C-alpha positions as a Python dict, from the first residue, in 0.01 Angstrom:
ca = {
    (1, 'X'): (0, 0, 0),
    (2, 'X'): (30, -279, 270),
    (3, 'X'): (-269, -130, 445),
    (4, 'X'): (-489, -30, 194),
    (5, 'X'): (-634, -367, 35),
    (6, 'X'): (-759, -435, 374),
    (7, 'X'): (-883, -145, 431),
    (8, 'X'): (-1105, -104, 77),
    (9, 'X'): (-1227, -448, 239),
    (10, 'X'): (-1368, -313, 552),
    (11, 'X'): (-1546, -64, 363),
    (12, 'X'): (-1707, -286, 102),
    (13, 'X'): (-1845, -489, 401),
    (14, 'X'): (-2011, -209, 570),
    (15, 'X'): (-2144, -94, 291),
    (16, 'X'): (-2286, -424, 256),
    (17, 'X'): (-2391, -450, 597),
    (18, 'X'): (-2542, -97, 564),
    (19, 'X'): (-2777, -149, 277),
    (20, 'X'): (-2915, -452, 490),
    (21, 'X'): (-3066, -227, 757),
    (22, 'X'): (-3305, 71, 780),
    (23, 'X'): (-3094, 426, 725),
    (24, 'X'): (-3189, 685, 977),
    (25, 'X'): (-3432, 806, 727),
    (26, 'X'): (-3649, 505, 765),
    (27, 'X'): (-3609, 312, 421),
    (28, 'X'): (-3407, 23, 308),
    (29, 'X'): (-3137, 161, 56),
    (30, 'X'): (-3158, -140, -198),
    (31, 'X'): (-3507, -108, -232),
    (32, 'X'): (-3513, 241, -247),
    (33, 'X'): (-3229, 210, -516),
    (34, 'X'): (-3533, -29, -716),
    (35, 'X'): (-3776, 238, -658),
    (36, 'X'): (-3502, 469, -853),
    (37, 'X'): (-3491, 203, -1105),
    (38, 'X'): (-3878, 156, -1175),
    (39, 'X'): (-3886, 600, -1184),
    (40, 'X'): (-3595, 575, -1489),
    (41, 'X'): (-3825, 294, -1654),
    (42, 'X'): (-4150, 534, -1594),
    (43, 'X'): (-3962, 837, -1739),
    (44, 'X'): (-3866, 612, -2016),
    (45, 'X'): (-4171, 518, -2167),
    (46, 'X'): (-4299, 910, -2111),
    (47, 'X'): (-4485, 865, -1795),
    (48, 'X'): (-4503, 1060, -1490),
    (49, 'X'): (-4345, 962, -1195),
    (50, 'X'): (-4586, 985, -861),
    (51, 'X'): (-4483, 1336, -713),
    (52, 'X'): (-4392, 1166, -346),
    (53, 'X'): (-4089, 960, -488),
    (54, 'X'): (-3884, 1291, -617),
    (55, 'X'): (-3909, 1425, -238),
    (56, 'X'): (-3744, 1308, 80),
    (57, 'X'): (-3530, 953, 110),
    (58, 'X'): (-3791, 774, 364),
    (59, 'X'): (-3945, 558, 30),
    (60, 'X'): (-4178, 441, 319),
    (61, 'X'): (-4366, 774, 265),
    (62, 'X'): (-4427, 752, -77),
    (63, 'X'): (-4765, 701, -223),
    (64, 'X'): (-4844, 376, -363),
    (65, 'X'): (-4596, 196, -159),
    (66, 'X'): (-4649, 14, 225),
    (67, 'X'): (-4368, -48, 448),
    (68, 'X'): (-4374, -278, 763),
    (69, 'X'): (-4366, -95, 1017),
    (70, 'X'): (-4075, -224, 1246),
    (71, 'X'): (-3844, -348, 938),
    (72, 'X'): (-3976, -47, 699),
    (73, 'X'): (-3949, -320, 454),
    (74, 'X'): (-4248, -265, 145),
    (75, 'X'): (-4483, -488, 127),
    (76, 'X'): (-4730, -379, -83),
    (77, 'X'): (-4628, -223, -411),
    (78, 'X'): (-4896, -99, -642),
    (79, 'X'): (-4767, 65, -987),
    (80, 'X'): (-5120, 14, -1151),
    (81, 'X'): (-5169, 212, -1451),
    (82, 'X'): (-4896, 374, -1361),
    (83, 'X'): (-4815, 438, -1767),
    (84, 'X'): (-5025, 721, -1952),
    (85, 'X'): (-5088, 740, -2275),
    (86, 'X'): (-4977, 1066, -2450),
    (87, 'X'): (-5332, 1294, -2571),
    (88, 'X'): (-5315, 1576, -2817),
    (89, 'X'): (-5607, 1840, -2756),
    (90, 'X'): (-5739, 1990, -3074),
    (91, 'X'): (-5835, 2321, -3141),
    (92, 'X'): (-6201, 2303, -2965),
    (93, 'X'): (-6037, 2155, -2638),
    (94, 'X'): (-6098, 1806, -2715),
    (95, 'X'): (-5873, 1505, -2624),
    (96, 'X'): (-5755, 1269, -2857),
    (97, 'X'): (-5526, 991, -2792),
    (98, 'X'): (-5198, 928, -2982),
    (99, 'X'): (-5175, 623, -3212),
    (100, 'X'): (-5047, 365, -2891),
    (101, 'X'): (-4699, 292, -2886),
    (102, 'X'): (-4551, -72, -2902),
    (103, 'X'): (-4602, -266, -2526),
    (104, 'X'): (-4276, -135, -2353),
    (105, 'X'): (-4011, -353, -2247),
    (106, 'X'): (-3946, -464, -1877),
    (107, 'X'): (-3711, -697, -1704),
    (108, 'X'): (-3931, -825, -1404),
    (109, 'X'): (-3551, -896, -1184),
    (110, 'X'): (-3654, -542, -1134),
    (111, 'X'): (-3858, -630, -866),
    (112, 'X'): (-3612, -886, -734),
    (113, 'X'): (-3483, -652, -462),
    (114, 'X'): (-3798, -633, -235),
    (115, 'X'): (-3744, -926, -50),
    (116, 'X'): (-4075, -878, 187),
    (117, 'X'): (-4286, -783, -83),
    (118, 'X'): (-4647, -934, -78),
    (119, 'X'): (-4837, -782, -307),
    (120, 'X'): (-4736, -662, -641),
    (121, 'X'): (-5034, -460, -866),
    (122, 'X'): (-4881, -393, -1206),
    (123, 'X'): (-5167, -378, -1409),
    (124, 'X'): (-5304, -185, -1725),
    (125, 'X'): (-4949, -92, -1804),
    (126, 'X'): (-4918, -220, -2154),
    (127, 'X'): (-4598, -371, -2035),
    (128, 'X'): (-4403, -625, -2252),
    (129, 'X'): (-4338, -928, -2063),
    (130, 'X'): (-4144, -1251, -2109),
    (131, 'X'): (-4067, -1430, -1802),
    (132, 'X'): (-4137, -1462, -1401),
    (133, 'X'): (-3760, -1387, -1315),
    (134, 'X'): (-3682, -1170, -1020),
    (135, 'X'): (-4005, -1260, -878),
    (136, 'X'): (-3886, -1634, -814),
    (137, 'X'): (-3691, -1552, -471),
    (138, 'X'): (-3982, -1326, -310),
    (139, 'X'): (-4080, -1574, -94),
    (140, 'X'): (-4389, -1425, 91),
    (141, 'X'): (-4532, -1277, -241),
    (142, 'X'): (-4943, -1345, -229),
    (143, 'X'): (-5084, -1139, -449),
    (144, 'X'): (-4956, -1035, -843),
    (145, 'X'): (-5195, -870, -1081),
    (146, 'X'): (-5025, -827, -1420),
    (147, 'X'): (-5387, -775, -1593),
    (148, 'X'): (-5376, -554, -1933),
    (149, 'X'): (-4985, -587, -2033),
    (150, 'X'): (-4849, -829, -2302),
    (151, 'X'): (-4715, -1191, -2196),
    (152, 'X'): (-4538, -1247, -2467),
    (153, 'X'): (-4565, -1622, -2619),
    (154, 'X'): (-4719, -1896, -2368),
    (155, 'X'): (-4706, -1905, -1953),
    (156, 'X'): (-4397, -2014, -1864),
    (157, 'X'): (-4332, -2304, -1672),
    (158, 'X'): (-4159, -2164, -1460),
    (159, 'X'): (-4507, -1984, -1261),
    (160, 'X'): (-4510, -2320, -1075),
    (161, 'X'): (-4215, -2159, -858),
    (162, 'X'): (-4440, -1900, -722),
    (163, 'X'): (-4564, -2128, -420),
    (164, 'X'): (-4686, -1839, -202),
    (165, 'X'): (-4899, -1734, -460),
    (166, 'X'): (-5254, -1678, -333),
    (167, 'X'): (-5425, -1456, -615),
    (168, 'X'): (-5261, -1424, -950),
    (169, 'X'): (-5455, -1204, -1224),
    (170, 'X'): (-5327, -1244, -1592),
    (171, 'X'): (-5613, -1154, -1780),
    (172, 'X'): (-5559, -963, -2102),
    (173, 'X'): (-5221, -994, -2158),
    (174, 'X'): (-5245, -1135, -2488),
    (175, 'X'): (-5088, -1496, -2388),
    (176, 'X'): (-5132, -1775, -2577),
    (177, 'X'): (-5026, -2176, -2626),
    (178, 'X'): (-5134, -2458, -2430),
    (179, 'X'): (-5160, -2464, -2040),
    (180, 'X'): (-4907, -2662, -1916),
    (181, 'X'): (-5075, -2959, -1701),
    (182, 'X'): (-4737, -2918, -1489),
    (183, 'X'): (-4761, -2477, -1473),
    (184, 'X'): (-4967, -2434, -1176),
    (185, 'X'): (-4961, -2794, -996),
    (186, 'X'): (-4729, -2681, -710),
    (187, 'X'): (-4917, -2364, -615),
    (188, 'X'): (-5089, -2559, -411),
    (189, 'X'): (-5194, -2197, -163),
    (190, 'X'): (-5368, -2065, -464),
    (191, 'X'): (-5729, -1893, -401),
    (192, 'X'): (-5804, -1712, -688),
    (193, 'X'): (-5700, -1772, -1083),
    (194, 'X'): (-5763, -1476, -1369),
    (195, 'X'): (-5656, -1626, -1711),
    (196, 'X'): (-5943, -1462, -1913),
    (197, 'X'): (-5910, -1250, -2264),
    (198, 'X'): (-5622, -1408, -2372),
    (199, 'X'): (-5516, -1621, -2702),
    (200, 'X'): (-5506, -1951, -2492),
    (201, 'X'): (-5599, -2262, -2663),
    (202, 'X'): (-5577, -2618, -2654),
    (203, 'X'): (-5740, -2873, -2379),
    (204, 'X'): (-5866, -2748, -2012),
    (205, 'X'): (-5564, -2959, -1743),
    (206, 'X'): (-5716, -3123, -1492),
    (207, 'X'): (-5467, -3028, -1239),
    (208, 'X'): (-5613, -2649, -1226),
    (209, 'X'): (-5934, -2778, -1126),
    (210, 'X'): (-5764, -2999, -847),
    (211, 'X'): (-5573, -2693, -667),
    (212, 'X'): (-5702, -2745, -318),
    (213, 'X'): (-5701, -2378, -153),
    (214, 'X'): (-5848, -2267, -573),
    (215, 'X'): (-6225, -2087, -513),
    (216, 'X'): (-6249, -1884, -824),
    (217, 'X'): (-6100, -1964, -1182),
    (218, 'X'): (-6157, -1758, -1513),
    (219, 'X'): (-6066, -1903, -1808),
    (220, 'X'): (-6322, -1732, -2028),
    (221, 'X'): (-6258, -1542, -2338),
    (222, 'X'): (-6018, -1772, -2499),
    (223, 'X'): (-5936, -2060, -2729),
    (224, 'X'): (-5987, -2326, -2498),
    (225, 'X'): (-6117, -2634, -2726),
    (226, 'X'): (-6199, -3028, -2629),
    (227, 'X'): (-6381, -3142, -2300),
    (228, 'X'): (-6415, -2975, -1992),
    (229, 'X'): (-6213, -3198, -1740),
    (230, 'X'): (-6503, -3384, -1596),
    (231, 'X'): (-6574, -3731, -1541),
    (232, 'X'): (-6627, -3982, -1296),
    (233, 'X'): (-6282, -4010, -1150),
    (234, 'X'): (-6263, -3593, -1178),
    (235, 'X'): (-6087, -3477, -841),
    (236, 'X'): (-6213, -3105, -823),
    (237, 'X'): (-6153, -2898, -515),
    (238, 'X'): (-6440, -2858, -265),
    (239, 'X'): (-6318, -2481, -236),
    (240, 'X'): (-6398, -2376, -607),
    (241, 'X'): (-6747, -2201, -608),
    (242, 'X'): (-6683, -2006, -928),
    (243, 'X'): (-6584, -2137, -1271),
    (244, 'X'): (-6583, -1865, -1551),
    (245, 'X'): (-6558, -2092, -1899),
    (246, 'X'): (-6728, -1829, -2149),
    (247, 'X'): (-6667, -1764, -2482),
    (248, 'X'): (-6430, -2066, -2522),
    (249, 'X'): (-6509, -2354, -2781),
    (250, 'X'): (-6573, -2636, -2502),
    (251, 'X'): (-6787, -2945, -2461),
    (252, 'X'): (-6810, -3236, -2209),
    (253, 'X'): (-7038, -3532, -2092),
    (254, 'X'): (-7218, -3420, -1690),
    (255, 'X'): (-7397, -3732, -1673),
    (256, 'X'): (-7158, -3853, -1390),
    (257, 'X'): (-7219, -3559, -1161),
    (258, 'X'): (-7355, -3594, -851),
    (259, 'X'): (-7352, -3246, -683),
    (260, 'X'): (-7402, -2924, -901),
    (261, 'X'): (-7379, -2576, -743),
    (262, 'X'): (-7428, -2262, -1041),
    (263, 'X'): (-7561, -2052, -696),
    (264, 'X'): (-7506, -1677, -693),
    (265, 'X'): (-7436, -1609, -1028),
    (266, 'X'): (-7585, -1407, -1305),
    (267, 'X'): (-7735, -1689, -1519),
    (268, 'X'): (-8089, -1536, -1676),
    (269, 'X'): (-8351, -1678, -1923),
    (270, 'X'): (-8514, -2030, -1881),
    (271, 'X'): (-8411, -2303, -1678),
    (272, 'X'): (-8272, -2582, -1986),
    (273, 'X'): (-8417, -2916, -2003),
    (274, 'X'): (-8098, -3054, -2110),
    (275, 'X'): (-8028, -3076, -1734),
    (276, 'X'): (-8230, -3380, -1737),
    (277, 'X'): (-7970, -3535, -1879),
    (278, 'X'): (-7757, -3544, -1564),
    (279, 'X'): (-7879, -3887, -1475),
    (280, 'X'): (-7687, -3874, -1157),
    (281, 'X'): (-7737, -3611, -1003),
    (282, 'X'): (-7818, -3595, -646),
    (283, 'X'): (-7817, -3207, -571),
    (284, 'X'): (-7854, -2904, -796),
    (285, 'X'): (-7879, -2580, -661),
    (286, 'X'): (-7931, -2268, -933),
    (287, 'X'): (-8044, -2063, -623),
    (288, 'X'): (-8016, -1680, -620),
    (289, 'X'): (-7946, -1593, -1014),
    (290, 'X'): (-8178, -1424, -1285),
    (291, 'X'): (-8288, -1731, -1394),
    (292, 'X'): (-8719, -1715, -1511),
    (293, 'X'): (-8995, -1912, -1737),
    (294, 'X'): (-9159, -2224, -1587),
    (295, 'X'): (-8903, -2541, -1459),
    (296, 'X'): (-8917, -2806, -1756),
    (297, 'X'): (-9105, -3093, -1690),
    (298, 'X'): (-8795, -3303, -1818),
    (299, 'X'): (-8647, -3280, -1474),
    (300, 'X'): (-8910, -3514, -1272),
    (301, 'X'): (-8660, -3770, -1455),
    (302, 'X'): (-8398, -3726, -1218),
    (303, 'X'): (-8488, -4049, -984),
    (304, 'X'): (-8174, -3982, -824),
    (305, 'X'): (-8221, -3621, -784),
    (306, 'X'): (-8269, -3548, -379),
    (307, 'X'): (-8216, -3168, -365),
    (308, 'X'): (-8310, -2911, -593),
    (309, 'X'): (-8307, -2539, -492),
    (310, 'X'): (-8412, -2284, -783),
    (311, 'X'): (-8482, -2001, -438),
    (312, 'X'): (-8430, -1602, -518),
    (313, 'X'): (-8542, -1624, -894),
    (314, 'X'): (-8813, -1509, -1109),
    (315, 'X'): (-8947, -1808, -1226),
    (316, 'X'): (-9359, -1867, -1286),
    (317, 'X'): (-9622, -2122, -1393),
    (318, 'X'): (-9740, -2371, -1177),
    (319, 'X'): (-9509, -2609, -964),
    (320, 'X'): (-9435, -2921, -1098),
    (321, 'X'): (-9599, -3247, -1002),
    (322, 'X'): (-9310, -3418, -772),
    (323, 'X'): (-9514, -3649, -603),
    (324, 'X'): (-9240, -3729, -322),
    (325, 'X'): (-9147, -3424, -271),
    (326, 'X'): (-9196, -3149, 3),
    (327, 'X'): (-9110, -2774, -9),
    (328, 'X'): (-8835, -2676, 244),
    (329, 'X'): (-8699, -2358, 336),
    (330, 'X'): (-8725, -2279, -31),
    (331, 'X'): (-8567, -2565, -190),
    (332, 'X'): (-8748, -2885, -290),
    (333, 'X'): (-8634, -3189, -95),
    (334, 'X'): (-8752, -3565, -177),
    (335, 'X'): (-8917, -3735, 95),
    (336, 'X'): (-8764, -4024, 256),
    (337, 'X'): (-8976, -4333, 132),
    (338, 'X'): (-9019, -4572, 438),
}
């Protein structure tokens, strides 16, 4: 018995070691162990699992999964509508779809084993959700699109951990509460920022509009209320080109902007007068939308007003007098006054 604690030791540890390191199949075991994990949770709620994972023990293989190719680590993990509804087919051959289950429960420490992992697609999985753990300690993650499943209650504070974080895509999940100002402060690498069809409510925080690396941010389709985050002091980042605010319950004072860009978008009908009322503004480009009608009179106002591009439009009527103006590669420029 002397020898065999020490033994039952040695073993443990290179079993350890082991499960570190590619087996001579080509796939990490712990990882593929997850993968085993995620096919009990698919058979679970009734779905199939993808044919590839029942054959061979190289996970590296499989369909929707990408290894590196010297560590045979995954990186890219896409499980996207990976859950199908049940149908019933009538007698005539046609499809009808079951009355939809309750949003099925999932732990996301699930994921917690793929330690390389970089991009994670979950989406349209109807997937009940309650936190961000296991997805904390994967360092390199960029990319997690959790679109269509159920966040149950509000964002959790604790998203702010996700500092790798480049795109992150939560629309339709059914989340609501306030924004915390404090949520998404630290992920400072963020590029892209899909909150829209939710329940959210309260005021718009500042501190979104501020993330320096942040070029496109949804928050339509919500509850949003108050005024948009705007005003003279307003530190917005000189990445964001596209805001999506729709269908929200917002208002706010312009009248301290300077610079205005609303450039390739899909903005139609007439141009509004009520732009006049941006009494400081020195540039405002609505270049290259759908945008038609005559441009209002109103906006000869604008003494401060310096560039004004309305190119790639279908606007008509006659061109306003701007008596200091000059047409320039399509954009109307004021002339400098000696």
């Amino acid at each position: 018995m002397g020898c065999y604690l020490p033994w039952g030791c040695l073993f443990l540890v290179l079993c350890i070691v082991y499960s570190r390191f590619p087996s001579s199949s080509g796939c990490i075991m712990e990882e593929r162990a997850a993968l085993m994990d995620i096919s009990y949770w698919i058979m679970s709620i009734k779905s199939e699992v993808p044919s590839s994972w029942e054959h061979g023990d190289d996970c590296c293989s499989w369909e929707r999964i990408t290894c590196d190719n010297s560590t045979r680590r995954i990186l890219r993990l896409d499980l996207s509508q990976i859950y199908q509804s049940n149908s019933a087919y009538g007698s005539d051959g046609s499809t009808s779809v079951e009355e939809e289950a309750p949003c099925w429960n999932l732990n996301m420490t699930i994921f917690s084993s793929f330690r390389e992992l970089q991009l994670l697609d979950f989406s349209g999985n109807y997937a009940c959700l309650q936190n961000f753990n296991g997805l904390q300690g994967l360092r390199k993650l960029k990319y997690l699109n959790l679109r269509d499943n159920t966040f149950i209650g509000s964002i959790p504070v604790s998203i702010s951990k996700l500092v790798s974080l480049e795109v992150i895509n939560l629309s339709g999940n059914n989340t609501s509460g306030a924004l915390q100002n404090t949520g998404f402060k630290n992920l400072r690498n963020l590029r892209e920022l899909h909150l829209g069809s939710n329940q959210l409510s309260g005021s718009l925080p500042a501190s979104v509009f501020a993330l320096p690396c942040l070029e496109y941010l949804d928050l339509s389709e919500n509850l949003f209320q108050g005024h948009i985050p705007i005003n003279s002091s307003w530190k917005c980042s000189s990445m964001l080109q596209t805001i999506r605010l729709s269908e929200n319950m917002l208002s706010g004072n312009l009248s301290h902007i300077k610079s205005l860009n609303l450039s390739n978008n899909f903005f139609t009908g007439s141009i509004p007068a009520t732009f006049a009322n941006l009494s400081q503004i020195e540039s405002l480009d609505l270049s290259e939308n759908r945008l038609n009608g005559s441009i209002p009179w109103q906006l000869t106002r604008l003494s401060s007003l310096e560039v004004f591009s309305v190119a790639y439009n279908n606007l008509s009527g006659c061109l306003l007098d701007w008596p200091v103006w000059r047409i320039w590669h399509g954009q109307l420029q004021r002339e400098q006054q000696p």
